[in-house]
PDB file of C-alpha atoms in Angstrom:
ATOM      1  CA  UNK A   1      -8.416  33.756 -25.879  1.00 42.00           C
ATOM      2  CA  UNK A   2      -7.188  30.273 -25.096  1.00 64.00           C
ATOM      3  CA  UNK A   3      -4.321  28.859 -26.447  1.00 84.00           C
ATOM      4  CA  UNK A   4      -4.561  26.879 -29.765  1.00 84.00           C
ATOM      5  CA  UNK A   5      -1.792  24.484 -28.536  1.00 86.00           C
ATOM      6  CA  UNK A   6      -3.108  23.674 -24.794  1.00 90.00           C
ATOM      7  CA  UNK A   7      -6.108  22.960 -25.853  1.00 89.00           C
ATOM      8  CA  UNK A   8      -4.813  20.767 -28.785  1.00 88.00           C
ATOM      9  CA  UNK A   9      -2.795  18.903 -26.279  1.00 91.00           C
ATOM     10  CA  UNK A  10      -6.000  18.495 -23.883  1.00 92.00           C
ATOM     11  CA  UNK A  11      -7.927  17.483 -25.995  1.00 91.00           C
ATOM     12  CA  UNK A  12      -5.434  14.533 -26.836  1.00 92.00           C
ATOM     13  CA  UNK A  13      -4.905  13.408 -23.409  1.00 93.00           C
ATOM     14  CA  UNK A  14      -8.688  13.352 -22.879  1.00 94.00           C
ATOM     15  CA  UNK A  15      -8.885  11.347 -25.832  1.00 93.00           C
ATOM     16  CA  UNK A  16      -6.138   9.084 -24.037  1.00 93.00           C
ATOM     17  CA  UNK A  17      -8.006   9.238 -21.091  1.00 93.00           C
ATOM     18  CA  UNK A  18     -11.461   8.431 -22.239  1.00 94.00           C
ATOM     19  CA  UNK A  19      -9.985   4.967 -24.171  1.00 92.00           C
ATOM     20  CA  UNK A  20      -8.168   3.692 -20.838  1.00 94.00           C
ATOM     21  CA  UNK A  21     -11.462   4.076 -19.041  1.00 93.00           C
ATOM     22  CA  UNK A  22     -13.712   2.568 -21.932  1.00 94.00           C
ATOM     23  CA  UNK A  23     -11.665  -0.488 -21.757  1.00 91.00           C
ATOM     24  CA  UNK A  24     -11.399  -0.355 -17.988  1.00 92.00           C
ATOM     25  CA  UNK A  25     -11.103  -4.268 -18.264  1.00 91.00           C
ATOM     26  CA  UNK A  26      -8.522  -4.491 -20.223  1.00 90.00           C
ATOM     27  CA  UNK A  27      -6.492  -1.517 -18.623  1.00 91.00           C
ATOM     28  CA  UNK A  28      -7.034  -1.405 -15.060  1.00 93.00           C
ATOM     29  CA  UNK A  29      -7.763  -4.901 -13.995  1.00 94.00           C
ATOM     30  CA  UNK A  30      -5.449  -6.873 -15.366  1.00 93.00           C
ATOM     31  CA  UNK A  31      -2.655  -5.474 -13.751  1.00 93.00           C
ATOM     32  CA  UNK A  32      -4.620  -5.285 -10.822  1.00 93.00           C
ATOM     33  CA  UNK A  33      -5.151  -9.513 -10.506  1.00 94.00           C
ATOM     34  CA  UNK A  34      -1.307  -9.644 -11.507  1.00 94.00           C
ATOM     35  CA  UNK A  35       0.024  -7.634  -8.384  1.00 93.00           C
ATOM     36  CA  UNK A  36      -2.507  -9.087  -6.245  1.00 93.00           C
ATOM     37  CA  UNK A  37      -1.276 -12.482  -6.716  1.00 93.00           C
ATOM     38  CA  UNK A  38       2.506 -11.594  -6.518  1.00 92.00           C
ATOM     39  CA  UNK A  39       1.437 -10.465  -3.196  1.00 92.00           C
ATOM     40  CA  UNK A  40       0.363 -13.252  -2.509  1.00 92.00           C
ATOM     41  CA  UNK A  41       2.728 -15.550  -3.408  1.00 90.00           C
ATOM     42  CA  UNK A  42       5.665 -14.104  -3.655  1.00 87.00           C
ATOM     43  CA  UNK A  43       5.711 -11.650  -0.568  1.00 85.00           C
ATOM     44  CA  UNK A  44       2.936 -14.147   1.284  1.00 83.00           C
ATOM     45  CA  UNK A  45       4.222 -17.900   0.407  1.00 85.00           C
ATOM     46  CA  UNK A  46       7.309 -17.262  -0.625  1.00 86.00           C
ATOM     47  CA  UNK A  47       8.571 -13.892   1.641  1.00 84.00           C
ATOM     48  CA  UNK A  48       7.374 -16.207   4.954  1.00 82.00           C
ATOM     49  CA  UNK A  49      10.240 -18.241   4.487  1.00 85.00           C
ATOM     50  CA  UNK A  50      12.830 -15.434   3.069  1.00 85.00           C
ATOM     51  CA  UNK A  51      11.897 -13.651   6.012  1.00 84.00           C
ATOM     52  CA  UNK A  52      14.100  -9.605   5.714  1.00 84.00           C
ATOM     53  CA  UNK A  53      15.698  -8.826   2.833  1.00 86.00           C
ATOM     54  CA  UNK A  54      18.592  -6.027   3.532  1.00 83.00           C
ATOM     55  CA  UNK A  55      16.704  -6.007   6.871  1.00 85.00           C
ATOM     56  CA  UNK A  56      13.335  -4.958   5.837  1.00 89.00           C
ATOM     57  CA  UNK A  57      10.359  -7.382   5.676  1.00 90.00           C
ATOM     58  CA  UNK A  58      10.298  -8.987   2.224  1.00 91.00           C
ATOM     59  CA  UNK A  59       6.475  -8.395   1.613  1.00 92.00           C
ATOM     60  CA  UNK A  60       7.600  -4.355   2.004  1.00 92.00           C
ATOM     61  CA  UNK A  61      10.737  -5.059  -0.011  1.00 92.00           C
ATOM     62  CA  UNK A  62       9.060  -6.040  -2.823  1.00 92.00           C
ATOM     63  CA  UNK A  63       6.193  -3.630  -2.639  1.00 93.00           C
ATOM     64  CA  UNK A  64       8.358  -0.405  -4.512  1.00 93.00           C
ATOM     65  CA  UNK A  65       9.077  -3.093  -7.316  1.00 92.00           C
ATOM     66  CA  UNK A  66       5.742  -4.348  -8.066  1.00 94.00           C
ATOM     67  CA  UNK A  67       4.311  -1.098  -8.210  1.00 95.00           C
ATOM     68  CA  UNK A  68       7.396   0.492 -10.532  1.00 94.00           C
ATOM     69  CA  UNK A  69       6.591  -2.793 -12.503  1.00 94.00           C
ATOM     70  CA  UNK A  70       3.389  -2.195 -13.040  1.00 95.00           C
ATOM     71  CA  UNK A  71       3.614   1.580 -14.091  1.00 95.00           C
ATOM     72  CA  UNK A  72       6.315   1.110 -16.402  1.00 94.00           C
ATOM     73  CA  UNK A  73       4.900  -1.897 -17.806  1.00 93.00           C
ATOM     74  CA  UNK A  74       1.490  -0.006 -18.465  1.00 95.00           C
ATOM     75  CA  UNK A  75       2.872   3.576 -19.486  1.00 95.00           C
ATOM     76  CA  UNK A  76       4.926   1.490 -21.821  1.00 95.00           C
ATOM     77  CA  UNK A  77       2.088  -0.604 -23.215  1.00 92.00           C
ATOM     78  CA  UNK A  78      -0.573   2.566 -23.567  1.00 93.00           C
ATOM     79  CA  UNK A  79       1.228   4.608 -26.032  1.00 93.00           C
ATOM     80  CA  UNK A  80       2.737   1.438 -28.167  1.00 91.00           C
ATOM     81  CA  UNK A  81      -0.663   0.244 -28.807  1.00 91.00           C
ATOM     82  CA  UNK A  82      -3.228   3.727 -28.946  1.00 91.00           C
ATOM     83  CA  UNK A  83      -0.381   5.426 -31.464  1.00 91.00           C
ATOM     84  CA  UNK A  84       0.055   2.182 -33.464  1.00 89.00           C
ATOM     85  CA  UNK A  85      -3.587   1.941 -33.615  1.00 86.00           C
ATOM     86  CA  UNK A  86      -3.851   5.167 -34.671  1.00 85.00           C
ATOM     87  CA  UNK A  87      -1.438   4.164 -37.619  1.00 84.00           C
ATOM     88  CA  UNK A  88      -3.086   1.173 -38.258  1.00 81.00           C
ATOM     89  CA  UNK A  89      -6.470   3.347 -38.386  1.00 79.00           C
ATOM     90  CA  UNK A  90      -4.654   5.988 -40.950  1.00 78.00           C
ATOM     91  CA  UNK A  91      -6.071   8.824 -38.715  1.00 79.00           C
ATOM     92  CA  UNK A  92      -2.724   9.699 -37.374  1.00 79.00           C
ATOM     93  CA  UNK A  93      -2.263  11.134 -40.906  1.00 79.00           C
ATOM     94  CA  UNK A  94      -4.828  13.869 -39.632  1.00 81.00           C
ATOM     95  CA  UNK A  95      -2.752  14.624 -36.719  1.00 83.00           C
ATOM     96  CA  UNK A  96       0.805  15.039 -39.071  1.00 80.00           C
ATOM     97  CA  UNK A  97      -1.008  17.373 -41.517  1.00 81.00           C
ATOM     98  CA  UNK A  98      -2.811  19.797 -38.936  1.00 82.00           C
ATOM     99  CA  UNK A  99      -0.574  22.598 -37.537  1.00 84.00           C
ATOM    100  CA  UNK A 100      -0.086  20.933 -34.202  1.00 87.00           C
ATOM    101  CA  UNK A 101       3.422  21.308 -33.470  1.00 91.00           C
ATOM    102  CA  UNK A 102       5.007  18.020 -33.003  1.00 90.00           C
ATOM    103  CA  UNK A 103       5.615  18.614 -29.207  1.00 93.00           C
ATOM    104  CA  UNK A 104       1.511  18.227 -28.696  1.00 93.00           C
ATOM    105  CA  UNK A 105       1.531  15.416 -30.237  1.00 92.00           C
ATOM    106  CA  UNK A 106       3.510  13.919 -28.452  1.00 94.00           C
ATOM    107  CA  UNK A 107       2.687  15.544 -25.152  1.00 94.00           C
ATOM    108  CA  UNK A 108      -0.922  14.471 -25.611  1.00 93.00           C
ATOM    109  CA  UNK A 109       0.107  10.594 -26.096  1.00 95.00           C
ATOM    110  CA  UNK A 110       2.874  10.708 -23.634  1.00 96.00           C
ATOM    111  CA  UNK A 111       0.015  12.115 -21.049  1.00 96.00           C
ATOM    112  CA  UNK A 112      -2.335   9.366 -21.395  1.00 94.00           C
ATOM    113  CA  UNK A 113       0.590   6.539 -20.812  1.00 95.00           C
ATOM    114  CA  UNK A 114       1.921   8.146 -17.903  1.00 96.00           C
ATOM    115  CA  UNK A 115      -1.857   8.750 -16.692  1.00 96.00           C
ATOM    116  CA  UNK A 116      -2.330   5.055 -16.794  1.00 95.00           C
ATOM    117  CA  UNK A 117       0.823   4.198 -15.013  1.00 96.00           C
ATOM    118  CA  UNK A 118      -0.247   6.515 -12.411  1.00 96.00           C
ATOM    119  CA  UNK A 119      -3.711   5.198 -12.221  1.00 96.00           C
ATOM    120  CA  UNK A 120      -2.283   1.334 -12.579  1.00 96.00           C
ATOM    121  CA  UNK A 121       0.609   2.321  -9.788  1.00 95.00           C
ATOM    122  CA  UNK A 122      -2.196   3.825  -7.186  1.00 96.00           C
ATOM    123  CA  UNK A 123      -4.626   0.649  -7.759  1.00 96.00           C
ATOM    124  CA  UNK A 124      -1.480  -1.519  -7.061  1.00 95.00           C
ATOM    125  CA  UNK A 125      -0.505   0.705  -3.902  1.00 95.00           C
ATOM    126  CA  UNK A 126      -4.450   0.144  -2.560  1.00 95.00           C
ATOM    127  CA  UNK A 127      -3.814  -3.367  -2.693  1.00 95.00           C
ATOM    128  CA  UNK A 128      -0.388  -3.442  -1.294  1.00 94.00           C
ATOM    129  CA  UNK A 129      -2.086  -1.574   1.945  1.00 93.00           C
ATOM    130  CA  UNK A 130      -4.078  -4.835   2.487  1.00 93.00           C
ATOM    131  CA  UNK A 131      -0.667  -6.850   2.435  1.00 92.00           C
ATOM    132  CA  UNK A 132       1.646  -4.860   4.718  1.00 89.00           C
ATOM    133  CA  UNK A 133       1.103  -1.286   5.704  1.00 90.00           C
ATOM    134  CA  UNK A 134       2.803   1.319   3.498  1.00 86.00           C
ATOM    135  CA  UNK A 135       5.116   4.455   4.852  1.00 85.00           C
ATOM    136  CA  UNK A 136       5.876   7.733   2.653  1.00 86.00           C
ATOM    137  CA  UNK A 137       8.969   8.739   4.515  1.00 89.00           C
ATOM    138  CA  UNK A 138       9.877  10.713   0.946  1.00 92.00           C
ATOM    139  CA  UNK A 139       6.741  12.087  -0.435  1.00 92.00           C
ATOM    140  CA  UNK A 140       8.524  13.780  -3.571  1.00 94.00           C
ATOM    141  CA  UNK A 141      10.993  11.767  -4.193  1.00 95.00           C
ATOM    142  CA  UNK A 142       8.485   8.857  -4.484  1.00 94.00           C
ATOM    143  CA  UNK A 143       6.087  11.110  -6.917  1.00 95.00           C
ATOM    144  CA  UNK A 144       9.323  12.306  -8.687  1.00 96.00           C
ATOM    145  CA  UNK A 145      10.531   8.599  -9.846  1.00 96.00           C
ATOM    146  CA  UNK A 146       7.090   7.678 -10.629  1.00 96.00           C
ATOM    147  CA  UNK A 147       6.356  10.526 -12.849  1.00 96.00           C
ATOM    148  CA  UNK A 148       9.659  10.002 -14.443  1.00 96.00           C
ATOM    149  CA  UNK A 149       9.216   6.071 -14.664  1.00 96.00           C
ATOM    150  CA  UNK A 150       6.295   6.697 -16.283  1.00 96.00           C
ATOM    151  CA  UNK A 151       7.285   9.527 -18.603  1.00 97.00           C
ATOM    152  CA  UNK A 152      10.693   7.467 -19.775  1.00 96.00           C
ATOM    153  CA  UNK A 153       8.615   4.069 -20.667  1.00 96.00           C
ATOM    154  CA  UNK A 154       5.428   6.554 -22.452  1.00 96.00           C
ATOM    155  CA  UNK A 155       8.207   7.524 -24.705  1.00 96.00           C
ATOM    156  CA  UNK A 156       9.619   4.461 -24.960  1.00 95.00           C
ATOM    157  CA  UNK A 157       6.481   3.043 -26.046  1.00 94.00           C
ATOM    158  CA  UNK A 158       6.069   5.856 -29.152  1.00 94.00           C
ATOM    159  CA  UNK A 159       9.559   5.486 -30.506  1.00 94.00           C
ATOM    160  CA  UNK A 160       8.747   1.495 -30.305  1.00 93.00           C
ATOM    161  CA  UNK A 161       5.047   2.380 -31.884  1.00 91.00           C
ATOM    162  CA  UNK A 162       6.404   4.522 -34.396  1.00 90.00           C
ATOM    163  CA  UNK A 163       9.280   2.115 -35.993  1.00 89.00           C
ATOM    164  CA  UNK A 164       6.420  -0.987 -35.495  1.00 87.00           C
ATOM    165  CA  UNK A 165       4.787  -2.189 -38.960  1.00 85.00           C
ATOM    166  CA  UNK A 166       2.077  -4.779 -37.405  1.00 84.00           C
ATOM    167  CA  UNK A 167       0.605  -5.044 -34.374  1.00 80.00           C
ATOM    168  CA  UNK A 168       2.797  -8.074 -33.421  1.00 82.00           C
ATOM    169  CA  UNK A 169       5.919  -5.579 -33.506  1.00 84.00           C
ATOM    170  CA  UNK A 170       4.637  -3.711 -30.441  1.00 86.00           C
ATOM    171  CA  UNK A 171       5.170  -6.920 -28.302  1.00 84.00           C
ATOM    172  CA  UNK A 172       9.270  -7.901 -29.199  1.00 86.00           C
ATOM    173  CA  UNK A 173      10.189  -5.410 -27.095  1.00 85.00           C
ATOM    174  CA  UNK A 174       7.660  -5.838 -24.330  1.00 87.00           C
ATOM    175  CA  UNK A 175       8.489  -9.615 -24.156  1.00 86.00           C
ATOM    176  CA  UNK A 176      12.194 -10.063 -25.200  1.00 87.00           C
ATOM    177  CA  UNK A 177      13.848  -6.320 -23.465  1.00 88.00           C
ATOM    178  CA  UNK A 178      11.118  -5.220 -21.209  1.00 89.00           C
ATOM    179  CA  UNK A 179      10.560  -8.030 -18.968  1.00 88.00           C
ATOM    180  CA  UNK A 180      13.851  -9.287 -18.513  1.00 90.00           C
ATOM    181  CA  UNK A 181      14.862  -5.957 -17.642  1.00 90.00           C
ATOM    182  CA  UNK A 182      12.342  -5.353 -14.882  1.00 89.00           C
ATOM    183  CA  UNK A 183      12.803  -8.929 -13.438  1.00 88.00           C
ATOM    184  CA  UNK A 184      16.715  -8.434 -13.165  1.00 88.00           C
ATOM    185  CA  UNK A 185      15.950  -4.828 -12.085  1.00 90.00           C
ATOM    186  CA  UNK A 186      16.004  -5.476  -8.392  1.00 87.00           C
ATOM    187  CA  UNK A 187      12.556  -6.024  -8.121  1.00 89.00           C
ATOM    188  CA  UNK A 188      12.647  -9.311  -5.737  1.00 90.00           C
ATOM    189  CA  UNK A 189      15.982  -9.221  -4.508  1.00 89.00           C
ATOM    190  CA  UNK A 190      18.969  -6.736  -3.158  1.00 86.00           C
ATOM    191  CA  UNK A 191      22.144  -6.432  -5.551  1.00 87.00           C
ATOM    192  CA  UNK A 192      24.138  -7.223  -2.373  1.00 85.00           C
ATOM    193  CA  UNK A 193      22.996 -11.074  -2.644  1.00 86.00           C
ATOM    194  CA  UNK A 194      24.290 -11.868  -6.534  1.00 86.00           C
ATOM    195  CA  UNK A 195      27.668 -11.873  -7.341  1.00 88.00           C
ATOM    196  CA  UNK A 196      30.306  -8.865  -8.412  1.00 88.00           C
ATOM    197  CA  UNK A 197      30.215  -9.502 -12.064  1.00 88.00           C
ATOM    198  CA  UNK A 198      26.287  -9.370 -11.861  1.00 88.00           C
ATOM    199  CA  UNK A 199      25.802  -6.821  -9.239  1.00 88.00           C
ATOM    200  CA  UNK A 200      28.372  -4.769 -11.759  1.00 89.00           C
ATOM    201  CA  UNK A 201      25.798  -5.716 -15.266  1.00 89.00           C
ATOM    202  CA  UNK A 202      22.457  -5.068 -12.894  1.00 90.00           C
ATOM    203  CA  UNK A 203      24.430  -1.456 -12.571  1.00 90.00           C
ATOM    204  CA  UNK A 204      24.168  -1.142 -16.340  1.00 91.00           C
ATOM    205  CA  UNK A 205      19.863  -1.514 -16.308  1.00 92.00           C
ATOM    206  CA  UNK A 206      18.368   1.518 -16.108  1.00 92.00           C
ATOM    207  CA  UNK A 207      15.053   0.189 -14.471  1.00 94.00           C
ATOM    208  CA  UNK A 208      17.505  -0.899 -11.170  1.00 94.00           C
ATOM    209  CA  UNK A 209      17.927   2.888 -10.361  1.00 95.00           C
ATOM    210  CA  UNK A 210      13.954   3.905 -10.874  1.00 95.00           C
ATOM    211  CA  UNK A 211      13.263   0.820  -8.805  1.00 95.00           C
ATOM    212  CA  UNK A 212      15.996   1.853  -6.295  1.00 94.00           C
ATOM    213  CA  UNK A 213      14.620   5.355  -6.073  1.00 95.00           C
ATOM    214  CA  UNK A 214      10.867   4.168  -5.297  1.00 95.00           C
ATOM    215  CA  UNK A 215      11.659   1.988  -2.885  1.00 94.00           C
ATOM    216  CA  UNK A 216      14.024   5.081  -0.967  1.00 95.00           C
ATOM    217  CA  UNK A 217      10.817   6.975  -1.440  1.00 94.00           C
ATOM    218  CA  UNK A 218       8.921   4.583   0.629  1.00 93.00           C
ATOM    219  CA  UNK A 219      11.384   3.083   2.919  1.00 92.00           C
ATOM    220  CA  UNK A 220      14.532   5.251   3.275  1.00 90.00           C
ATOM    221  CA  UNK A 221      16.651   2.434   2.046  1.00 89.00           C
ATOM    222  CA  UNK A 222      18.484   2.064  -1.534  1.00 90.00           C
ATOM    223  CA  UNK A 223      21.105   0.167  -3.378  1.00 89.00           C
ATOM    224  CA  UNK A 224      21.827   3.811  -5.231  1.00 91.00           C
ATOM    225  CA  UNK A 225      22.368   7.538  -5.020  1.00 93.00           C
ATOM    226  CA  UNK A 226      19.451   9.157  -5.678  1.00 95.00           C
ATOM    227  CA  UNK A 227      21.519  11.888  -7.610  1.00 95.00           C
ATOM    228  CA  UNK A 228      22.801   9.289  -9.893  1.00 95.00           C
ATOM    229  CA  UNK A 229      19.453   8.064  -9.812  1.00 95.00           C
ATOM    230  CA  UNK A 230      17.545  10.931 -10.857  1.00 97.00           C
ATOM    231  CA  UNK A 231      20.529  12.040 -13.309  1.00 97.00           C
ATOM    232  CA  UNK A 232      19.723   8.566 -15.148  1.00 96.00           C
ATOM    233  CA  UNK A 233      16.148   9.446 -15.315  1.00 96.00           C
ATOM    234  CA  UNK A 234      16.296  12.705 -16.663  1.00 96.00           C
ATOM    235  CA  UNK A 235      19.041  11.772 -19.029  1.00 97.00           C
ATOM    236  CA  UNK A 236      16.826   9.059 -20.435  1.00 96.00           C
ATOM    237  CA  UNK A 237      13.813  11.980 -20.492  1.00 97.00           C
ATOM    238  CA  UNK A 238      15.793  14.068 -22.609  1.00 97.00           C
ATOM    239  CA  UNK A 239      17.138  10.998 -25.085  1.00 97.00           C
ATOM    240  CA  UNK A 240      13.807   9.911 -25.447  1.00 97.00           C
ATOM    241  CA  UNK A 241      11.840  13.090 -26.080  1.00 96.00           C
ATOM    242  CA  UNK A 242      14.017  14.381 -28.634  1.00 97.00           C
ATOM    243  CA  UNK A 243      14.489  11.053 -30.588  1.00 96.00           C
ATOM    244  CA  UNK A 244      10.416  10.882 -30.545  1.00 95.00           C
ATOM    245  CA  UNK A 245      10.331  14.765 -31.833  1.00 94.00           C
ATOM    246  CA  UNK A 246      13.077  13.948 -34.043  1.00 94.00           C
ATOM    247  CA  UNK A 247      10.972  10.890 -35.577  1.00 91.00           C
ATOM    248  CA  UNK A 248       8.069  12.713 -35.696  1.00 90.00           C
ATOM    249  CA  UNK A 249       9.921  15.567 -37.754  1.00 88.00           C
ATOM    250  CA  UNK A 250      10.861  13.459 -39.885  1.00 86.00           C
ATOM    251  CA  UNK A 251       7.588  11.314 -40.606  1.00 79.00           C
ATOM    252  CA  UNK A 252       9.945   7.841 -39.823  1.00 77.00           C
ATOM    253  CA  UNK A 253       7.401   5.256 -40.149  1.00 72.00           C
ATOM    254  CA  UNK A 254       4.389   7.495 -40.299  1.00 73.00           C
ATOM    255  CA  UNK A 255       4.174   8.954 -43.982  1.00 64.00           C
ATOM    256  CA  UNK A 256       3.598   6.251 -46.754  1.00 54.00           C
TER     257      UNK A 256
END
């Protein structure tokens, strides 16, 4: 007899699943066109005349940022707008009143925005191979910060869905936290270049160490311990998941 649960929580993420391929054009592509042309001018134009960057080739420094960016940016952006939607709809009502526990809720939403980061990140790595070719020196930790990357920003994404009234709210954070934390995130540049007092506030971003981690995942190199690293990351798991159980417990935002 199969479990009640797991097959709640599959049926969820298929749900997930099915809408990011439906809208294929509006999930997958966009990104893709984004990346491709920060390849192009930022590691082709503009990396020709940086020339290394902590001694590696700029076009493969910037590779474990762009594709970090784009997961977190589309984990992040799945789950605001399908659970908002499904507010906006009124048929996450059915969800609240069925006896799903709250965890498969949750699980099920959290699946679909870290499948699209995933599926976003691996598009973005196919066209980084056309660019420079890419090494896996660190198979797991490279699968260990995206998973997590994608995991922190899904849940991200519901507690910003959750506390959002129209579909305009879903975007502050996006546009005025989001970005300006993955720009100044290490992305483009090493730490070692900007000055103490900035080096010391690009410390405090928590998208610095996931970017950090990728890029020791695929070139052995990294402005941070991976143990502090990873400790951020599943610190920021834990914070996340129970504030987004703890919300949903509570119906915050959910039950008029």
């Amino acid at each position: 007899m199969s479990n009640p649960n797991l097959t709640a929580l599959k049926t969820i993420a298929r749900r997930e699943v099915a809408r990011i391929l439906r809208i294929w054009g509006q999930t997958l592509v966009p990104p893709a066109i984004t990346m491709t042309l920060y390849f192009l001018i930022f590691g082709g134009l503009i990396g020709s005349r940086i020339g290394t960057m902590d001694g590696i080739a700029y076009m493969d420094f910037i590779v474990p940022g762009l594709v970090m960016m784009a997961i977190i940016q589309n984990a992040y952006g799945n789950i605001s707008s399908s659970f908002f939607g499904a507010k906006f709809g009124r048929h996450v009502e059915e969800l609240l009143v069925s006896p799903m526990p709250n965890w498969v809720i949750l699980g099920g939403y959290v699946t679909g925005g870290v499948l699209r980061g995933l599926m976003v990140g691996a598009i973005v790595m196919v066209i980084a191979m056309f660019f420079t070719p890419v090494r896996l020196p660190h198979p797991f930790i490279t699968l260990a910060t995206v998973v997590l990357g994608a995991v922190i920003f899904s849940l991200a994404g519901f507690v910003n869905a959750v506390y959002a009234k129209k579909f305009d709210d879903i975007a502050i954070v996006p546009t005025f936290i989001l970005t300006p934390l993955t720009y100044l995130g290490g992305v483009f540049y090493s730490v070692k270049l900007l000055p103490d007092w900035a080096e010391a506030a690009t410390h405090l971003n928590p998208i610095f160490y996931m970017v950090n981690a990728f890029r020791y995942g695929l070139l052995g190199q990294s402005d941070v311990s991976m143990v502090t690293a990873f400790a951020l990351m599943g610190f920021f798991v834990v914070s996340l998941g129970a504030l987004a159980l703890w919300l949903l417990k509570r119906g915050v935002g959910l039950r008029s």
